[in-house]
């Protein structure tokens, strides 16, 4: 079986590639990534030489490059992780989000239609459901919750989801969609909450908490997400959406305090800054469907996952120090300079 993984030089895509190569040595894995600011070839350095792995630098919006790749590889499964993924950047400039997340997805599916595939799996997000109020802890996102987005990022992901379902109904394309909650783990780009706080702690820099830090996210260790996607793309029903989450809701401020304590840094580093525009209050997934149909349950408890993650950032300083020493400095100044 040949599996194309788009966005495989990013956080979740790279972890997914390691998962596939570990669990299915007989499969061929082809990574397609345009190496935007968020993509790092160094992340894949330990697998680049494997005979059943190929890296192709290409943009998912580039129809010629994608057509050539499909003709060469004749893939069985496409898993689409490639996306602009950071909400704050989408608020600064939505354009590239619409291009990659919507048009890129359509371009991949057009190639799938032309060449024929067994499955196109779209990696989506719980953010397409909008948010839940803090005073209704009984409410959760199910697959039937209406799409109700807040940011240009989540709107672009929702647009892609609708297109994926339309390609199934109109053209009979064998698709599936997963909508996962917030991931954490190794190789997450330091613009996201957990790695940003770890990096700032280690540099004794202020820890910028948006608003009052009361927003709630439902955190899942990245390996558990990878296992869920693998199950869905092989055994999930065609045309279906599966929510993925581990019932692990935490307030941002509690995560930041936990990281401070784990790294033996004072809470006085915490700085409350101007809130994100349109900031979603609470995400919470009901993962009953994937449990019932595919037997999936999360395996990593948050206490263990966050410990492993902090240790990974301590042991792999060169990976993220390299990233934050470059263009990222300008990004950080722009986003946090006068906040
Ligand atoms: P990421 O930003 O770390 O990685 C994205 C990757 O896609 C990068 O390697 C980048 O170079 C590549 N890419 C971007 N535009 C491209 C293009 N036009 N052509 C080819 N490659 C391109 O993102 P992530 O956090 O790993 O998220 C991966 C996917 O999972 C995204 O679709 C995201 O919406 C979804 N998701 C993420 C989370 C989370 O918590 N991080 C949760 C749920 C769903
Ligand atoms: O500096 C910060 N301070 C802060 O308080 C950052 C970067 C974030 N936050 C808050 C905003 C959110 O409430 O922390 C929470 C998590 O923020 P992000 O890491 O930016 O993630 P989020 O906006 O929740 O979106 C993530 O989960 C869903 C991913 O980035 C998306 O790609 C995924 O779809």
mmCIF file of C-alpha atoms and ligand atoms in Angstrom:
data_model
loop_
_atom_site.group_PDB
_atom_site.id
_atom_site.type_symbol
_atom_site.label_atom_id
_atom_site.label_comp_id
_atom_site.label_asym_id
_atom_site.label_seq_id
_atom_site.Cartn_x
_atom_site.Cartn_y
_atom_site.Cartn_z
ATOM 1 C CA UNK A 1 0.000 0.000 0.000
ATOM 2 C CA UNK A 2 1.251 3.509 -0.829
ATOM 3 C CA UNK A 3 0.148 6.319 1.467
ATOM 4 C CA UNK A 4 0.642 9.999 0.647
ATOM 5 C CA UNK A 5 0.903 12.169 3.761
ATOM 6 C CA UNK A 6 0.641 15.884 3.036
ATOM 7 C CA UNK A 7 2.029 18.354 5.574
ATOM 8 C CA UNK A 8 4.298 15.627 6.947
ATOM 9 C CA UNK A 9 7.108 18.042 7.853
ATOM 10 C CA UNK A 10 4.817 19.728 10.397
ATOM 11 C CA UNK A 11 3.859 18.717 13.920
ATOM 12 C CA UNK A 12 1.126 16.079 13.629
ATOM 13 C CA UNK A 13 2.016 14.950 10.093
ATOM 14 C CA UNK A 14 5.595 14.075 11.109
ATOM 15 C CA UNK A 15 4.392 12.153 14.163
ATOM 16 C CA UNK A 16 1.946 10.327 11.872
ATOM 17 C CA UNK A 17 4.752 9.384 9.461
ATOM 18 C CA UNK A 18 6.805 7.954 12.361
ATOM 19 C CA UNK A 19 3.708 6.041 13.467
ATOM 20 C CA UNK A 20 3.137 4.530 9.997
ATOM 21 C CA UNK A 21 6.783 3.597 9.444
ATOM 22 C CA UNK A 22 6.915 1.937 12.889
ATOM 23 C CA UNK A 23 3.658 0.020 12.580
ATOM 24 C CA UNK A 24 3.500 -0.821 8.855
ATOM 25 C CA UNK A 25 7.031 -1.464 7.555
ATOM 26 C CA UNK A 26 5.509 -3.051 4.421
ATOM 27 C CA UNK A 27 3.735 0.197 3.397
ATOM 28 C CA UNK A 28 5.312 2.946 1.297
ATOM 29 C CA UNK A 29 4.970 6.440 2.759
ATOM 30 C CA UNK A 30 5.343 9.541 0.584
ATOM 31 C CA UNK A 31 5.439 12.917 2.318
ATOM 32 C CA UNK A 32 4.379 16.006 0.355
ATOM 33 C CA UNK A 33 5.199 19.304 2.024
ATOM 34 C CA UNK A 34 5.979 22.772 0.673
ATOM 35 C CA UNK A 35 8.084 23.563 3.776
ATOM 36 C CA UNK A 36 6.376 26.767 4.849
ATOM 37 C CA UNK A 37 7.608 28.480 8.016
ATOM 38 C CA UNK A 38 5.901 25.618 9.929
ATOM 39 C CA UNK A 39 7.555 22.754 8.033
ATOM 40 C CA UNK A 40 10.987 21.442 8.997
ATOM 41 C CA UNK A 41 12.853 18.841 7.003
ATOM 42 C CA UNK A 42 15.136 18.290 10.013
ATOM 43 C CA UNK A 43 12.133 16.777 11.807
ATOM 44 C CA UNK A 44 12.191 13.914 9.276
ATOM 45 C CA UNK A 45 15.965 13.418 9.286
ATOM 46 C CA UNK A 46 15.825 9.944 10.888
ATOM 47 C CA UNK A 47 13.491 8.552 8.206
ATOM 48 C CA UNK A 48 14.705 10.321 5.041
ATOM 49 C CA UNK A 49 16.974 7.395 4.096
ATOM 50 C CA UNK A 50 14.420 4.643 4.637
ATOM 51 C CA UNK A 51 13.774 2.705 1.388
ATOM 52 C CA UNK A 52 9.971 2.832 1.887
ATOM 53 C CA UNK A 53 9.932 6.609 2.494
ATOM 54 C CA UNK A 54 10.063 9.484 0.021
ATOM 55 C CA UNK A 55 9.970 13.225 0.639
ATOM 56 C CA UNK A 56 8.632 15.508 -2.103
ATOM 57 C CA UNK A 57 8.777 19.279 -1.740
ATOM 58 C CA UNK A 58 5.553 20.487 -3.359
ATOM 59 C CA UNK A 59 2.610 22.766 -2.702
ATOM 60 C CA UNK A 60 -0.766 20.992 -2.454
ATOM 61 C CA UNK A 61 -2.196 23.863 -4.552
ATOM 62 C CA UNK A 62 0.174 23.056 -7.449
ATOM 63 C CA UNK A 63 -1.976 20.916 -9.759
ATOM 64 C CA UNK A 64 0.888 19.917 -12.085
ATOM 65 C CA UNK A 65 3.197 18.799 -9.281
ATOM 66 C CA UNK A 66 0.379 16.855 -7.600
ATOM 67 C CA UNK A 67 -0.694 15.219 -10.879
ATOM 68 C CA UNK A 68 2.896 14.148 -11.589
ATOM 69 C CA UNK A 69 3.212 12.692 -8.111
ATOM 70 C CA UNK A 70 -0.035 10.716 -8.425
ATOM 71 C CA UNK A 71 1.079 9.389 -11.810
ATOM 72 C CA UNK A 72 4.416 8.267 -10.340
ATOM 73 C CA UNK A 73 3.200 6.846 -7.035
ATOM 74 C CA UNK A 74 -0.329 5.575 -7.767
ATOM 75 C CA UNK A 75 -1.270 6.091 -4.106
ATOM 76 C CA UNK A 76 -3.909 4.034 -2.315
ATOM 77 C CA UNK A 77 -4.568 6.489 0.508
ATOM 78 C CA UNK A 78 -4.090 10.268 0.859
ATOM 79 C CA UNK A 79 -4.044 11.793 4.337
ATOM 80 C CA UNK A 80 -4.248 15.566 4.190
ATOM 81 C CA UNK A 81 -2.525 17.306 7.114
ATOM 82 C CA UNK A 82 -1.147 20.186 5.004
ATOM 83 C CA UNK A 83 -2.660 23.427 6.236
ATOM 84 C CA UNK A 84 -2.029 26.819 7.655
ATOM 85 C CA UNK A 85 -2.777 25.915 11.257
ATOM 86 C CA UNK A 86 -2.314 28.926 13.544
ATOM 87 C CA UNK A 87 -5.419 30.911 14.532
ATOM 88 C CA UNK A 88 -3.470 34.095 15.410
ATOM 89 C CA UNK A 89 -1.821 34.195 11.971
ATOM 90 C CA UNK A 90 -5.236 33.776 10.313
ATOM 91 C CA UNK A 91 -6.443 36.873 12.138
ATOM 92 C CA UNK A 92 -3.449 38.839 10.755
ATOM 93 C CA UNK A 93 -3.890 37.587 7.175
ATOM 94 C CA UNK A 94 -6.574 35.090 6.126
ATOM 95 C CA UNK A 95 -5.606 34.832 2.434
ATOM 96 C CA UNK A 96 -3.099 32.006 2.560
ATOM 97 C CA UNK A 97 -5.472 30.050 4.841
ATOM 98 C CA UNK A 98 -8.161 30.130 2.173
ATOM 99 C CA UNK A 99 -5.698 29.139 -0.507
ATOM 100 C CA UNK A 100 -3.985 26.207 1.183
ATOM 101 C CA UNK A 101 -6.776 24.932 3.380
ATOM 102 C CA UNK A 102 -9.622 25.136 0.850
ATOM 103 C CA UNK A 103 -8.161 25.283 -2.661
ATOM 104 C CA UNK A 104 -5.291 22.948 -1.755
ATOM 105 C CA UNK A 105 -7.750 20.361 -0.440
ATOM 106 C CA UNK A 106 -9.856 20.642 -3.612
ATOM 107 C CA UNK A 107 -6.750 20.257 -5.772
ATOM 108 C CA UNK A 108 -5.760 17.052 -3.958
ATOM 109 C CA UNK A 109 -9.268 15.647 -4.319
ATOM 110 C CA UNK A 110 -9.323 16.468 -8.044
ATOM 111 C CA UNK A 111 -6.154 14.398 -8.443
ATOM 112 C CA UNK A 112 -7.820 11.603 -6.430
ATOM 113 C CA UNK A 113 -10.810 11.667 -8.779
ATOM 114 C CA UNK A 114 -8.598 11.523 -11.830
ATOM 115 C CA UNK A 115 -6.254 8.754 -10.680
ATOM 116 C CA UNK A 116 -8.585 6.778 -8.401
ATOM 117 C CA UNK A 117 -7.767 6.057 -4.772
ATOM 118 C CA UNK A 118 -9.096 3.881 -1.942
ATOM 119 C CA UNK A 119 -9.453 6.700 0.579
ATOM 120 C CA UNK A 120 -8.973 10.444 0.930
ATOM 121 C CA UNK A 121 -8.741 11.311 4.618
ATOM 122 C CA UNK A 122 -9.093 14.937 5.685
ATOM 123 C CA UNK A 123 -7.511 15.941 9.002
ATOM 124 C CA UNK A 124 -9.866 18.543 10.388
ATOM 125 C CA UNK A 125 -10.396 20.167 13.754
ATOM 126 C CA UNK A 126 -12.920 20.592 16.556
ATOM 127 C CA UNK A 127 -12.727 24.345 15.888
ATOM 128 C CA UNK A 128 -15.225 23.932 13.035
ATOM 129 C CA UNK A 129 -17.947 23.592 15.706
ATOM 130 C CA UNK A 130 -17.184 27.020 17.183
ATOM 131 C CA UNK A 131 -17.135 27.120 20.978
ATOM 132 C CA UNK A 132 -19.152 26.100 24.025
ATOM 133 C CA UNK A 133 -20.039 28.282 27.024
ATOM 134 C CA UNK A 134 -18.045 27.823 30.235
ATOM 135 C CA UNK A 135 -21.218 27.519 32.332
ATOM 136 C CA UNK A 136 -22.522 24.441 30.450
ATOM 137 C CA UNK A 137 -20.003 21.679 31.265
ATOM 138 C CA UNK A 138 -22.673 19.157 30.194
ATOM 139 C CA UNK A 139 -22.342 20.196 26.510
ATOM 140 C CA UNK A 140 -19.919 18.498 24.090
ATOM 141 C CA UNK A 141 -19.302 18.608 20.331
ATOM 142 C CA UNK A 142 -20.779 15.586 18.561
ATOM 143 C CA UNK A 143 -20.530 14.909 14.818
ATOM 144 C CA UNK A 144 -24.057 16.385 14.523
ATOM 145 C CA UNK A 145 -23.143 19.714 16.147
ATOM 146 C CA UNK A 146 -23.668 22.442 13.516
ATOM 147 C CA UNK A 147 -20.623 24.035 11.891
ATOM 148 C CA UNK A 148 -20.319 27.489 13.478
ATOM 149 C CA UNK A 149 -16.846 28.935 13.072
ATOM 150 C CA UNK A 150 -15.161 31.894 14.783
ATOM 151 C CA UNK A 151 -11.805 32.555 13.056
ATOM 152 C CA UNK A 152 -10.595 32.695 9.468
ATOM 153 C CA UNK A 153 -8.600 29.550 10.289
ATOM 154 C CA UNK A 154 -11.585 27.540 11.491
ATOM 155 C CA UNK A 155 -13.728 28.876 8.648
ATOM 156 C CA UNK A 156 -11.173 27.706 6.106
ATOM 157 C CA UNK A 157 -11.071 24.253 7.729
ATOM 158 C CA UNK A 158 -14.885 24.126 7.749
ATOM 159 C CA UNK A 159 -14.940 25.148 4.066
ATOM 160 C CA UNK A 160 -12.589 22.264 3.301
ATOM 161 C CA UNK A 161 -14.747 19.817 5.282
ATOM 162 C CA UNK A 162 -17.845 20.834 3.336
ATOM 163 C CA UNK A 163 -16.002 20.372 0.055
ATOM 164 C CA UNK A 164 -14.780 16.931 1.127
ATOM 165 C CA UNK A 165 -18.339 15.841 1.903
ATOM 166 C CA UNK A 166 -19.547 17.367 -1.374
ATOM 167 C CA UNK A 167 -16.908 15.424 -3.361
ATOM 168 C CA UNK A 168 -18.207 12.268 -1.711
ATOM 169 C CA UNK A 169 -21.845 12.956 -2.512
ATOM 170 C CA UNK A 170 -21.344 14.445 -5.978
ATOM 171 C CA UNK A 171 -18.452 12.390 -7.335
ATOM 172 C CA UNK A 172 -18.540 9.329 -5.077
ATOM 173 C CA UNK A 173 -15.010 10.016 -3.794
ATOM 174 C CA UNK A 174 -14.263 7.662 -0.861
ATOM 175 C CA UNK A 175 -13.544 10.192 1.866
ATOM 176 C CA UNK A 176 -13.426 10.383 5.641
ATOM 177 C CA UNK A 177 -12.892 13.282 8.041
ATOM 178 C CA UNK A 178 -11.500 13.421 11.571
ATOM 179 C CA UNK A 179 -12.127 16.409 13.840
ATOM 180 C CA UNK A 180 -9.675 16.384 16.688
ATOM 181 C CA UNK A 181 -9.175 18.562 19.747
ATOM 182 C CA UNK A 182 -5.904 20.350 20.650
ATOM 183 C CA UNK A 183 -2.811 18.183 20.260
ATOM 184 C CA UNK A 184 0.451 18.393 22.181
ATOM 185 C CA UNK A 185 3.723 16.459 21.989
ATOM 186 C CA UNK A 186 7.140 16.453 20.268
ATOM 187 C CA UNK A 187 7.860 18.666 17.229
ATOM 188 C CA UNK A 188 5.033 21.141 17.802
ATOM 189 C CA UNK A 189 5.965 24.530 16.363
ATOM 190 C CA UNK A 190 6.800 26.991 19.177
ATOM 191 C CA UNK A 191 4.064 29.472 18.199
ATOM 192 C CA UNK A 192 1.454 27.202 19.856
ATOM 193 C CA UNK A 193 0.544 27.491 23.552
ATOM 194 C CA UNK A 194 2.441 24.579 25.144
ATOM 195 C CA UNK A 195 5.789 24.797 23.288
ATOM 196 C CA UNK A 196 5.691 28.611 23.433
ATOM 197 C CA UNK A 197 5.351 28.522 27.213
ATOM 198 C CA UNK A 198 8.072 25.878 27.576
ATOM 199 C CA UNK A 199 10.491 27.887 25.373
ATOM 200 C CA UNK A 200 9.740 31.170 27.152
ATOM 201 C CA UNK A 201 10.154 29.547 30.589
ATOM 202 C CA UNK A 202 13.529 28.152 29.566
ATOM 203 C CA UNK A 203 14.579 31.654 28.442
ATOM 204 C CA UNK A 204 13.076 33.295 31.573
ATOM 205 C CA UNK A 205 10.850 35.368 29.279
ATOM 206 C CA UNK A 206 7.310 36.577 30.124
ATOM 207 C CA UNK A 207 4.541 34.000 29.574
ATOM 208 C CA UNK A 208 1.826 35.799 27.545
ATOM 209 C CA UNK A 209 -1.596 34.537 28.639
ATOM 210 C CA UNK A 210 -4.463 35.885 26.512
ATOM 211 C CA UNK A 211 -7.319 37.559 28.411
ATOM 212 C CA UNK A 212 -7.780 35.995 31.818
ATOM 213 C CA UNK A 213 -6.499 32.564 30.808
ATOM 214 C CA UNK A 214 -9.889 30.991 31.530
ATOM 215 C CA UNK A 215 -10.433 29.543 28.031
ATOM 216 C CA UNK A 216 -10.684 25.762 28.028
ATOM 217 C CA UNK A 217 -9.093 23.370 25.538
ATOM 218 C CA UNK A 218 -9.446 19.561 25.367
ATOM 219 C CA UNK A 219 -5.842 18.275 25.128
ATOM 220 C CA UNK A 220 -4.840 15.039 23.397
ATOM 221 C CA UNK A 221 -1.352 13.540 23.115
ATOM 222 C CA UNK A 222 -0.316 13.493 19.452
ATOM 223 C CA UNK A 223 0.256 9.689 19.297
ATOM 224 C CA UNK A 224 -3.361 9.107 20.285
ATOM 225 C CA UNK A 225 -4.486 11.347 17.406
ATOM 226 C CA UNK A 226 -2.203 9.466 14.974
ATOM 227 C CA UNK A 227 -3.665 6.114 16.073
ATOM 228 C CA UNK A 228 -7.183 7.475 15.577
ATOM 229 C CA UNK A 229 -6.441 8.691 12.027
ATOM 230 C CA UNK A 230 -4.835 5.368 11.143
ATOM 231 C CA UNK A 231 -7.937 3.476 12.352
ATOM 232 C CA UNK A 232 -10.329 5.798 10.497
ATOM 233 C CA UNK A 233 -8.497 5.754 7.162
ATOM 234 C CA UNK A 234 -8.264 1.930 7.174
ATOM 235 C CA UNK A 235 -11.506 0.899 8.916
ATOM 236 C CA UNK A 236 -13.717 3.979 9.267
ATOM 237 C CA UNK A 237 -16.868 4.223 7.175
ATOM 238 C CA UNK A 238 -16.641 6.141 3.893
ATOM 239 C CA UNK A 239 -18.372 9.541 3.885
ATOM 240 C CA UNK A 240 -18.286 9.774 7.680
ATOM 241 C CA UNK A 241 -16.969 12.314 10.175
ATOM 242 C CA UNK A 242 -15.292 11.087 13.389
ATOM 243 C CA UNK A 243 -14.626 13.331 16.393
ATOM 244 C CA UNK A 244 -11.390 12.609 18.265
ATOM 245 C CA UNK A 245 -10.738 13.769 21.833
ATOM 246 C CA UNK A 246 -9.815 12.464 25.239
ATOM 247 C CA UNK A 247 -12.109 14.277 27.713
ATOM 248 C CA UNK A 248 -9.140 16.197 29.044
ATOM 249 C CA UNK A 249 -10.357 19.758 29.434
ATOM 250 C CA UNK A 250 -7.993 22.286 30.975
ATOM 251 C CA UNK A 251 -7.943 26.050 31.408
ATOM 252 C CA UNK A 252 -5.025 27.799 29.695
ATOM 253 C CA UNK A 253 -3.861 29.377 32.953
ATOM 254 C CA UNK A 254 -3.643 25.964 34.628
ATOM 255 C CA UNK A 255 -1.521 24.603 31.768
ATOM 256 C CA UNK A 256 0.839 27.583 32.000
ATOM 257 C CA UNK A 257 1.168 27.224 35.785
ATOM 258 C CA UNK A 258 1.822 23.498 35.420
ATOM 259 C CA UNK A 259 4.641 24.194 32.918
ATOM 260 C CA UNK A 260 6.139 26.842 35.280
ATOM 261 C CA UNK A 261 6.182 24.364 38.164
ATOM 262 C CA UNK A 262 7.568 21.511 36.068
ATOM 263 C CA UNK A 263 10.465 23.718 34.947
ATOM 264 C CA UNK A 264 10.937 25.246 38.416
ATOM 265 C CA UNK A 265 10.195 28.777 37.206
ATOM 266 C CA UNK A 266 8.269 31.454 39.157
ATOM 267 C CA UNK A 267 4.622 32.172 38.329
ATOM 268 C CA UNK A 268 5.633 35.841 38.270
ATOM 269 C CA UNK A 269 6.695 35.210 34.645
ATOM 270 C CA UNK A 270 2.983 34.990 33.765
ATOM 271 C CA UNK A 271 1.821 38.167 31.987
ATOM 272 C CA UNK A 272 -1.807 38.724 31.057
ATOM 273 C CA UNK A 273 -1.998 40.263 27.568
ATOM 274 C CA UNK A 274 -4.755 41.557 25.269
ATOM 275 C CA UNK A 275 -7.131 38.762 24.337
ATOM 276 C CA UNK A 276 -7.231 37.071 20.905
ATOM 277 C CA UNK A 277 -10.008 38.566 18.717
ATOM 278 C CA UNK A 278 -13.066 36.291 18.625
ATOM 279 C CA UNK A 279 -11.346 33.970 21.144
ATOM 280 C CA UNK A 280 -13.250 30.665 21.480
ATOM 281 C CA UNK A 281 -14.137 29.962 25.119
ATOM 282 C CA UNK A 282 -14.308 26.196 25.394
ATOM 283 C CA UNK A 283 -13.758 23.175 23.158
ATOM 284 C CA UNK A 284 -14.915 19.754 24.324
ATOM 285 C CA UNK A 285 -15.225 16.641 22.171
ATOM 286 C CA UNK A 286 -17.598 13.732 22.582
ATOM 287 C CA UNK A 287 -15.530 10.820 21.160
ATOM 288 C CA UNK A 288 -18.280 8.213 21.587
ATOM 289 C CA UNK A 289 -18.623 7.417 17.858
ATOM 290 C CA UNK A 290 -14.978 6.519 17.242
ATOM 291 C CA UNK A 291 -14.976 4.469 20.446
ATOM 292 C CA UNK A 292 -18.134 2.578 19.527
ATOM 293 C CA UNK A 293 -17.302 1.964 15.849
ATOM 294 C CA UNK A 294 -13.533 1.572 15.916
ATOM 295 C CA UNK A 295 -12.701 0.803 19.548
ATOM 296 C CA UNK A 296 -10.483 3.879 19.874
ATOM 297 C CA UNK A 297 -9.667 5.264 23.307
ATOM 298 C CA UNK A 298 -6.842 7.627 24.274
ATOM 299 C CA UNK A 299 -3.888 5.795 25.825
ATOM 300 C CA UNK A 300 -1.731 8.629 27.186
ATOM 301 C CA UNK A 301 -2.890 10.355 30.356
ATOM 302 C CA UNK A 302 -2.262 14.112 30.393
ATOM 303 C CA UNK A 303 0.092 13.879 33.424
ATOM 304 C CA UNK A 304 2.307 11.453 31.491
ATOM 305 C CA UNK A 305 1.988 13.169 28.099
ATOM 306 C CA UNK A 306 2.902 16.620 29.369
ATOM 307 C CA UNK A 307 5.888 15.179 31.277
ATOM 308 C CA UNK A 308 7.120 13.423 28.102
ATOM 309 C CA UNK A 309 6.554 16.601 26.079
ATOM 310 C CA UNK A 310 8.472 18.860 28.475
ATOM 311 C CA UNK A 311 11.312 16.318 28.573
ATOM 312 C CA UNK A 312 11.359 16.226 24.776
ATOM 313 C CA UNK A 313 11.730 20.029 24.551
ATOM 314 C CA UNK A 314 14.516 19.873 27.165
ATOM 315 C CA UNK A 315 16.320 17.104 25.251
ATOM 316 C CA UNK A 316 15.838 18.666 21.796
ATOM 317 C CA UNK A 317 16.725 22.301 22.384
ATOM 318 C CA UNK A 318 18.613 22.594 19.096
ATOM 319 C CA UNK A 319 15.405 21.743 17.148
ATOM 320 C CA UNK A 320 13.358 24.624 18.556
ATOM 321 C CA UNK A 321 16.210 27.053 19.326
ATOM 322 C CA UNK A 322 17.044 26.972 15.622
ATOM 323 C CA UNK A 323 13.413 27.802 14.755
ATOM 324 C CA UNK A 324 12.982 30.644 17.216
ATOM 325 C CA UNK A 325 16.293 32.240 16.271
ATOM 326 C CA UNK A 326 15.201 33.044 12.697
ATOM 327 C CA UNK A 327 12.098 34.618 11.122
ATOM 328 C CA UNK A 328 10.177 33.669 14.250
ATOM 329 C CA UNK A 329 11.765 36.621 16.095
ATOM 330 C CA UNK A 330 9.957 39.031 13.758
ATOM 331 C CA UNK A 331 6.699 37.128 14.174
ATOM 332 C CA UNK A 332 7.045 37.214 17.955
ATOM 333 C CA UNK A 333 7.751 40.933 18.026
ATOM 334 C CA UNK A 334 4.768 41.629 15.757
ATOM 335 C CA UNK A 335 2.323 39.482 17.742
ATOM 336 C CA UNK A 336 3.516 40.122 21.276
ATOM 337 C CA UNK A 337 5.576 43.339 21.072
ATOM 338 C CA UNK A 338 2.841 45.776 22.083
ATOM 339 C CA UNK A 339 0.210 43.400 23.317
HETATM 340 P P1 LIG B 1 1.667 22.527 11.360
HETATM 341 O O1 LIG B 1 1.446 23.970 11.093
HETATM 342 O O2 LIG B 1 2.650 22.115 12.411
HETATM 343 O O3 LIG B 1 2.106 21.792 10.007
HETATM 344 C C1 LIG B 1 1.530 22.073 8.776
HETATM 345 C C2 LIG B 1 2.446 21.502 7.685
HETATM 346 O O4 LIG B 1 1.809 21.722 6.421
HETATM 347 C C3 LIG B 1 3.818 22.162 7.605
HETATM 348 O O5 LIG B 1 4.821 21.195 7.471
HETATM 349 C C4 LIG B 1 3.738 23.040 6.348
HETATM 350 O O6 LIG B 1 4.988 23.206 5.708
HETATM 351 C C5 LIG B 1 2.764 22.235 5.504
HETATM 352 N N1 LIG B 1 2.069 23.058 4.510
HETATM 353 C C6 LIG B 1 1.434 24.235 4.727
HETATM 354 N N2 LIG B 1 0.930 24.714 3.581
HETATM 355 C C7 LIG B 1 1.229 23.807 2.608
HETATM 356 C C8 LIG B 1 0.962 23.717 1.216
HETATM 357 N N3 LIG B 1 0.273 24.677 0.572
HETATM 358 N N4 LIG B 1 1.415 22.638 0.540
HETATM 359 C C9 LIG B 1 2.102 21.672 1.166
HETATM 360 N N5 LIG B 1 2.398 21.702 2.481
HETATM 361 C C10 LIG B 1 1.963 22.751 3.196
HETATM 362 O O7 LIG B 1 0.227 21.932 11.669
HETATM 363 P P2 LIG B 1 -0.232 20.771 12.675
HETATM 364 O O8 LIG B 1 -0.467 21.343 14.023
HETATM 365 O O9 LIG B 1 0.664 19.594 12.509
HETATM 366 O O10 LIG B 1 -1.661 20.433 12.056
HETATM 367 C C11 LIG B 1 -1.782 19.489 10.997
HETATM 368 C C12 LIG B 1 -3.237 19.383 10.604
HETATM 369 O O11 LIG B 1 -4.021 18.981 11.727
HETATM 370 C C13 LIG B 1 -3.850 20.696 10.116
HETATM 371 O O12 LIG B 1 -4.692 20.408 9.029
HETATM 372 C C14 LIG B 1 -4.654 21.200 11.308
HETATM 373 O O13 LIG B 1 -5.746 21.955 10.883
HETATM 374 C C15 LIG B 1 -5.085 19.882 11.947
HETATM 375 N N6 LIG B 1 -5.309 19.921 13.401
HETATM 376 C C16 LIG B 1 -4.358 20.388 14.252
HETATM 377 C C17 LIG B 1 -4.562 20.349 15.634
HETATM 378 C C18 LIG B 1 -3.515 20.836 16.608
HETATM 379 O O14 LIG B 1 -3.777 20.882 17.814
HETATM 380 N N7 LIG B 1 -2.316 21.175 16.184
HETATM 381 C C19 LIG B 1 -5.755 19.830 16.128
HETATM 382 C C20 LIG B 1 -6.733 19.376 15.228
HETATM 383 C C21 LIG B 1 -6.480 19.400 13.869
HETATM 384 O O1 LIG B 2 0.697 32.938 23.518
HETATM 385 C C1 LIG B 2 -0.398 32.368 23.667
HETATM 386 N N1 LIG B 2 -1.161 32.656 24.764
HETATM 387 C C2 LIG B 2 -2.389 32.114 24.994
HETATM 388 O O2 LIG B 2 -3.040 32.412 26.005
HETATM 389 C C3 LIG B 2 -0.907 31.409 22.721
HETATM 390 C C4 LIG B 2 -0.115 31.056 21.499
HETATM 391 C C5 LIG B 2 -2.147 30.876 22.959
HETATM 392 N N2 LIG B 2 -2.884 31.213 24.044
HETATM 393 C C6 LIG B 2 -4.212 30.581 24.250
HETATM 394 C C7 LIG B 2 -5.157 30.684 23.064
HETATM 395 C C8 LIG B 2 -5.959 29.401 23.163
HETATM 396 O O3 LIG B 2 -7.067 29.604 24.048
HETATM 397 O O4 LIG B 2 -3.987 29.190 24.437
HETATM 398 C C9 LIG B 2 -5.002 28.403 23.803
HETATM 399 C C10 LIG B 2 -4.344 27.470 22.791
HETATM 400 O O5 LIG B 2 -3.863 28.288 21.737
HETATM 401 P P1 LIG B 2 -3.154 27.674 20.436
HETATM 402 O O6 LIG B 2 -2.012 26.814 20.860
HETATM 403 O O7 LIG B 2 -2.899 28.792 19.493
HETATM 404 O O8 LIG B 2 -4.270 26.661 19.900
HETATM 405 P P2 LIG B 2 -5.806 26.882 19.458
HETATM 406 O O9 LIG B 2 -6.083 28.261 19.056
HETATM 407 O O10 LIG B 2 -6.657 26.258 20.529
HETATM 408 O O11 LIG B 2 -5.835 25.953 18.126
HETATM 409 C C11 LIG B 2 -5.177 24.657 18.122
HETATM 410 O O12 LIG B 2 -6.096 23.625 18.274
HETATM 411 C C12 LIG B 2 -6.955 23.323 17.197
HETATM 412 C C13 LIG B 2 -4.363 24.465 16.834
HETATM 413 O O13 LIG B 2 -3.449 25.530 16.665
HETATM 414 C C14 LIG B 2 -5.264 24.319 15.633
HETATM 415 O O14 LIG B 2 -4.484 24.048 14.472
HETATM 416 C C15 LIG B 2 -6.205 23.177 15.890
HETATM 417 O O15 LIG B 2 -7.115 23.068 14.832
#
